[in-house]
């Protein structure tokens, strides 16, 4: 399938990030792997009139099938337009993004199947190789008006089943050179967030290095910064999972007030996946325990979708500050 994102009503991240830099908020980037997650994201963002980046990892592509997944994303845009018409709210800008692209070929395949934004994650490579790989993706992507996210610094945690034990913070002295040599549209940085459900041990003081963020912002003022690994690990969801038979270890995530602070400064995109996994799992476990005779997937996936929708709406309103920002971005596109 060869399709360009503009033909299906998807937008790239340029206008979203320009508005986010100017308005001191962050655009939510929520991962999805299935229909219920996608519906919850779109409906929550439509209700809160928030721009949104729906993102797909390599693992999600393998799980849900790459062809089906892009058609689902395109269908979600159509659903949003219909719902906006029926409810007489404005439409919201939606970007379709490849999360943690690990090769040039994968980025090209996504661009050719209608993605409007890709991440090329060369953060594990030596600096010069990261620059060369990122630059090659940017050259192809920009021919198609697709925006590109690069990464400098390594996050700890689990991503695509690969676990990085340790992290290394982004070196502020490298960012200017990286951005100018590669031509990327946004930069993911490592300042103490990490992937997955186990970020900080209970008793540890969870703290992201806002001082490094400030230093980076000074060197590339107005340039869109991305925070990965930004789930807050809702403790009520962890408790519910464990009450109904789960065995999650105690852990705390990134405090929402620190995310709020980051969103007010140079951070324009905040990636959240694990919080959705936890909220969804908690609801399904609860239903399985309380209604052991239930076997219609709609009766447990439906409530899980509702719980997700509430969570995403709350994040947009209370943490990222993206609620109500869709109209100004629509006007700018
Ligand atoms: O950063 C990783 C995202 O949470 C995606 O996770 O690779 O397991 O789909 P995944
Ligand atoms: P979390 O695991 O903190 O949700 O991070 C998701 C992410 O960074 C996706 O790229
Ligand atoms: Zn990530």
XYZ file of N, CA and C in Angstrom, residues 184-315:
396
model
N 16.617 17.183 12.099
C 15.417 16.627 12.744
C 14.430 17.736 13.144
N 13.170 17.337 13.306
C 12.119 18.286 13.679
C 11.888 18.320 15.181
N 12.331 17.284 15.878
C 12.188 17.251 17.341
C 13.255 16.305 17.887
N 13.530 16.469 19.175
C 14.614 15.686 19.773
C 14.164 15.056 21.090
N 14.263 13.713 21.156
C 13.982 13.012 22.410
C 15.245 13.035 23.256
N 15.067 13.306 24.547
C 16.235 13.407 25.434
C 16.063 12.475 26.636
N 17.180 12.191 27.264
C 17.168 11.327 28.442
C 17.533 12.172 29.663
N 16.538 12.369 30.545
C 16.784 13.191 31.747
C 16.244 12.495 32.992
N 16.215 11.161 32.955
C 15.817 10.432 34.163
C 14.491 9.707 34.065
N 13.758 9.890 32.960
C 12.567 9.066 32.768
C 13.040 7.705 32.249
N 12.189 6.700 32.321
C 12.587 5.378 31.816
C 11.346 4.632 31.339
N 11.575 3.648 30.478
C 10.443 2.907 29.903
C 9.914 1.846 30.868
N 8.620 1.575 30.776
C 8.035 0.439 31.490
C 7.421 0.809 32.832
N 6.982 -0.219 33.555
C 6.224 -0.011 34.801
C 7.121 0.162 36.020
N 8.421 -0.133 35.876
C 9.318 -0.066 37.040
C 10.326 1.057 36.840
N 10.004 2.198 37.355
C 10.864 3.358 37.106
C 11.684 3.703 38.346
N 10.984 3.984 39.451
C 11.673 4.281 40.708
C 11.132 3.327 41.760
N 12.015 2.861 42.636
C 11.561 1.993 43.734
C 10.801 2.833 44.755
N 9.832 2.189 45.444
C 9.113 2.899 46.496
C 10.152 3.323 47.538
N 10.084 4.585 47.989
C 11.081 5.072 48.949
C 12.137 5.927 48.262
N 12.392 5.650 46.977
C 13.306 6.499 46.215
C 12.567 7.796 45.883
N 13.304 8.917 45.828
C 12.615 10.156 45.440
C 12.660 10.254 43.918
N 11.476 10.153 43.275
C 11.480 10.205 41.815
C 11.738 11.627 41.334
N 12.770 11.783 40.549
C 13.080 13.149 40.124
C 13.637 13.133 38.703
N 13.044 13.945 37.840
C 13.665 14.084 36.530
C 14.567 15.311 36.536
N 15.591 15.295 35.693
C 16.624 16.330 35.732
C 16.194 17.552 34.906
N 15.356 18.361 35.542
C 14.883 19.554 34.843
C 16.032 20.533 34.591
N 17.108 20.388 35.381
C 18.277 21.262 35.152
C 18.925 20.947 33.796
N 18.954 19.643 33.435
C 19.525 19.279 32.113
C 18.600 19.791 31.005
N 17.297 19.637 31.235
C 16.323 20.152 30.252
C 16.541 21.656 30.027
N 16.724 22.386 31.130
C 16.929 23.844 31.003
C 18.187 24.170 30.223
N 19.228 23.398 30.489
C 20.504 23.610 29.803
C 20.342 23.347 28.296
N 19.574 22.291 27.968
C 19.330 21.963 26.552
C 18.521 23.081 25.895
N 17.511 23.546 26.632
C 16.652 24.611 26.087
C 17.457 25.878 25.794
N 18.438 26.148 26.661
C 19.267 27.343 26.430
C 20.058 27.217 25.141
N 20.489 25.975 24.846
C 21.339 25.779 23.661
C 20.545 25.728 22.361
N 19.287 25.246 22.422
C 18.455 25.217 21.211
C 17.073 25.813 21.544
N 17.042 27.127 21.802
C 15.780 27.742 22.236
C 14.671 27.554 21.210
N 13.484 27.200 21.718
C 12.321 27.061 20.841
C 12.286 25.763 20.061
N 13.262 24.885 20.289
C 13.271 23.616 19.539
C 12.456 22.567 20.307
N 11.560 21.825 19.598
C 10.675 20.877 20.289
C 11.413 19.678 20.896
N 11.240 19.511 22.186
C 11.865 18.416 22.933
C 10.807 17.363 23.268
N 11.226 16.098 23.243
C 10.311 14.977 23.489
C 10.757 14.215 24.740
N 9.774 13.857 25.564
C 10.074 13.022 26.742
C 9.452 11.642 26.572
N 10.285 10.646 26.501
C 9.810 9.255 26.509
C 9.670 8.804 27.968
N 9.120 7.600 28.137
C 9.094 6.994 29.470
C 8.400 7.849 30.507
N 7.264 8.457 30.131
C 6.660 9.460 31.009
C 5.387 8.993 31.707
N 5.238 7.692 31.866
C 4.086 7.207 32.628
C 4.292 7.505 34.109
N 3.173 7.701 34.802
C 3.245 8.035 36.232
C 2.934 6.839 37.123
N 2.607 5.718 36.516
C 2.335 4.441 37.227
C 1.271 4.652 38.315
N -0.001 4.796 37.886
C -1.077 5.051 38.860
C -1.150 3.948 39.915
N -0.995 4.377 41.164
C -0.898 3.390 42.241
C -2.218 2.645 42.455
N -3.347 3.323 42.159
C -4.625 2.612 42.327
C -4.741 1.475 41.317
N -4.225 1.666 40.126
C -4.275 0.584 39.125
C -3.368 -0.576 39.556
N -2.181 -0.246 40.075
C -1.256 -1.300 40.530
C -1.908 -2.089 41.674
N -2.540 -1.356 42.624
C -3.203 -2.042 43.749
C -4.342 -2.932 43.270
N -5.140 -2.428 42.326
C -6.261 -3.236 41.812
C -5.729 -4.505 41.143
N -4.696 -4.355 40.355
C -4.120 -5.529 39.671
C -3.674 -6.558 40.714
N -2.984 -6.081 41.741
C -2.476 -7.017 42.757
C -3.606 -7.588 43.627
N -4.649 -6.793 43.885
C -5.785 -7.295 44.674
C -6.489 -8.435 43.933
N -6.530 -8.351 42.628
C -7.254 -9.369 41.865
C -6.310 -10.361 41.180
N -5.285 -10.730 41.893
C -4.466 -11.856 41.432
C -3.171 -11.525 40.722
N -2.909 -10.238 40.501
C -1.672 -9.877 39.813
C -0.483 -9.880 40.762
N 0.698 -9.800 40.207
C 1.911 -9.776 41.043
C 2.870 -8.720 40.522
N 2.429 -7.471 40.549
C 3.340 -6.417 40.106
C 4.191 -5.977 41.293
N 5.450 -5.690 40.986
C 6.325 -5.188 42.054
C 5.937 -3.743 42.362
N 6.253 -3.314 43.596
C 5.994 -1.914 43.944
C 6.915 -1.019 43.131
N 6.367 0.039 42.617
C 7.200 0.977 41.865
C 6.436 2.287 41.707
N 7.146 3.371 41.612
C 6.469 4.638 41.330
C 6.993 5.196 40.013
N 6.166 6.039 39.408
C 6.528 6.575 38.093
C 6.947 8.027 38.165
N 6.786 8.704 37.045
C 7.199 10.114 36.974
C 6.077 10.970 37.579
N 6.374 11.724 38.627
C 5.318 12.533 39.259
C 4.689 13.513 38.264
N 3.370 13.618 38.347
C 2.678 14.433 37.346
C 3.050 15.908 37.440
N 3.397 16.377 38.652
C 3.760 17.802 38.726
C 5.083 18.073 37.993
N 5.967 17.081 37.948
C 7.222 17.276 37.202
C 6.954 17.268 35.684
N 5.994 16.434 35.267
C 5.630 16.427 33.839
C 4.997 17.764 33.460
N 4.166 18.274 34.389
C 3.518 19.570 34.156
C 4.571 20.661 33.946
N 5.598 20.620 34.800
C 6.677 21.619 34.684
C 7.405 21.478 33.354
N 7.681 20.231 32.979
C 8.392 19.979 31.715
C 7.552 20.469 30.539
N 6.236 20.219 30.613
C 5.347 20.628 29.513
C 5.300 22.148 29.377
N 5.467 22.844 30.489
C 5.470 24.320 30.438
C 6.725 24.845 29.774
N 7.799 24.033 29.784
C 9.033 24.538 29.175
C 9.189 23.960 27.767
N 10.363 23.448 27.420
C 10.614 23.102 26.012
C 10.001 21.770 25.580
N 9.454 21.003 26.510
C 8.931 19.683 26.135
C 7.586 19.838 25.412
N 7.552 19.321 24.177
C 6.373 19.496 23.309
C 5.619 18.200 23.090
N 6.253 17.070 23.414
C 5.608 15.762 23.175
C 5.950 14.882 24.368
N 4.915 14.286 24.959
C 5.130 13.420 26.123
C 4.570 12.037 25.808
N 5.432 11.017 25.891
C 5.054 9.646 25.513
C 4.541 8.859 26.706
N 3.346 8.319 26.554
C 2.736 7.551 27.642
C 2.162 6.256 27.078
N 2.648 5.147 27.578
C 2.159 3.838 27.161
C 1.810 2.986 28.381
N 2.765 2.845 29.312
C 2.577 1.935 30.448
C 1.338 2.272 31.280
N 1.038 3.556 31.476
C -0.137 3.912 32.285
C -1.403 3.304 31.674
N -1.489 3.338 30.347
C -2.645 2.746 29.675
C -2.690 1.240 29.869
N -1.526 0.598 29.796
C -1.479 -0.861 29.994
C -1.983 -1.225 31.395
N -1.563 -0.414 32.383
C -1.931 -0.718 33.777
C -3.424 -0.506 34.009
N -3.936 0.615 33.510
C -5.357 0.933 33.719
C -6.237 -0.129 33.043
N -5.829 -0.540 31.868
C -6.599 -1.542 31.120
C -6.567 -2.895 31.839
N -5.375 -3.280 32.268
C -5.218 -4.572 32.952
C -5.993 -4.592 34.269
N -5.956 -3.470 35.002
C -6.661 -3.404 36.290
C -8.152 -3.650 36.074
N -8.736 -2.983 35.077
C -10.183 -3.124 34.852
C -10.530 -4.552 34.424
N -9.723 -5.123 33.578
C -10.032 -6.484 33.098
C -9.892 -7.488 34.240
N -8.855 -7.348 35.042
C -8.679 -8.264 36.192
C -9.844 -8.147 37.170
N -10.261 -6.905 37.406
C -11.370 -6.685 38.338
C -12.627 -7.402 37.822
N -12.924 -7.229 36.555
C -14.140 -7.849 35.996
C -14.014 -9.379 36.012
N -12.858 -9.874 35.660
C -12.675 -11.338 35.669
C -12.890 -11.913 37.078
N -12.450 -11.144 38.100
C -12.608 -11.646 39.467
C -14.037 -11.507 39.965
N -14.645 -10.333 39.697
C -15.981 -10.078 40.251
C -17.091 -10.759 39.454
N -16.833 -11.028 38.186
C -17.864 -11.670 37.348
C -17.243 -12.878 36.641
N -16.984 -13.926 37.378
C -16.258 -15.053 36.790
C -17.035 -15.775 35.685
N -18.355 -15.464 35.566
C -19.131 -16.119 34.510
C -19.133 -15.308 33.206
N -18.437 -14.155 33.214
C -18.450 -13.305 32.022
C -17.486 -13.836 30.958
N -17.966 -13.981 29.724
C -17.038 -14.428 28.681
C -17.218 -13.663 27.366
N -18.028 -12.606 27.388
C -18.183 -11.770 26.190
C -17.099 -10.684 26.245
N -16.142 -10.701 25.307
C -15.039 -9.718 25.363
C -15.519 -8.274 25.435
N -16.696 -7.999 24.871
C -17.177 -6.611 24.918
C -17.490 -6.174 26.337
N -17.775 -7.164 27.200
C -18.172 -6.838 28.577
C -16.962 -6.582 29.479
N -15.772 -6.945 29.030
C -14.596 -6.521 29.816
C -13.716 -5.539 29.050
N -13.668 -5.684 27.721
C -12.870 -4.709 26.966
C -13.587 -3.355 26.890
N -14.909 -3.377 26.897
C -15.681 -2.115 26.869
C -15.400 -1.274 28.112
N -15.567 -1.849 29.312
C -15.234 -1.064 30.518
C -13.754 -0.660 30.573
N -12.877 -1.515 30.055
C -11.445 -1.158 30.034
C -11.237 0.065 29.137
N -11.939 0.075 28.012
C -11.853 1.221 27.093
C -12.351 2.499 27.775
N -13.418 2.369 28.561
C -13.974 3.527 29.274
C -12.969 4.067 30.310
N -12.307 3.140 31.005
C -11.316 3.557 32.013
C -10.140 4.270 31.332
N -9.746 3.767 30.171
C -8.654 4.400 29.425
C -9.062 5.814 28.986
N -10.279 5.893 28.495
C -10.763 7.180 27.991
C -10.724 8.245 29.099
N -11.147 7.838 30.279
C -11.116 8.775 31.411
C -9.682 9.205 31.729
N -8.784 8.203 31.719
C -7.395 8.504 32.059
C -6.764 9.469 31.046
N -6.975 9.189 29.748
C -6.367 10.056 28.727
C -6.928 11.480 28.816
N -8.235 11.584 29.051
C -8.853 12.910 29.161
C -8.256 13.689 30.328
N -8.066 13.004 31.432
C -7.500 13.658 32.623
C -6.058 14.101 32.368
N -5.287 13.236 31.691
C -3.892 13.627 31.377
C -3.879 14.905 30.539
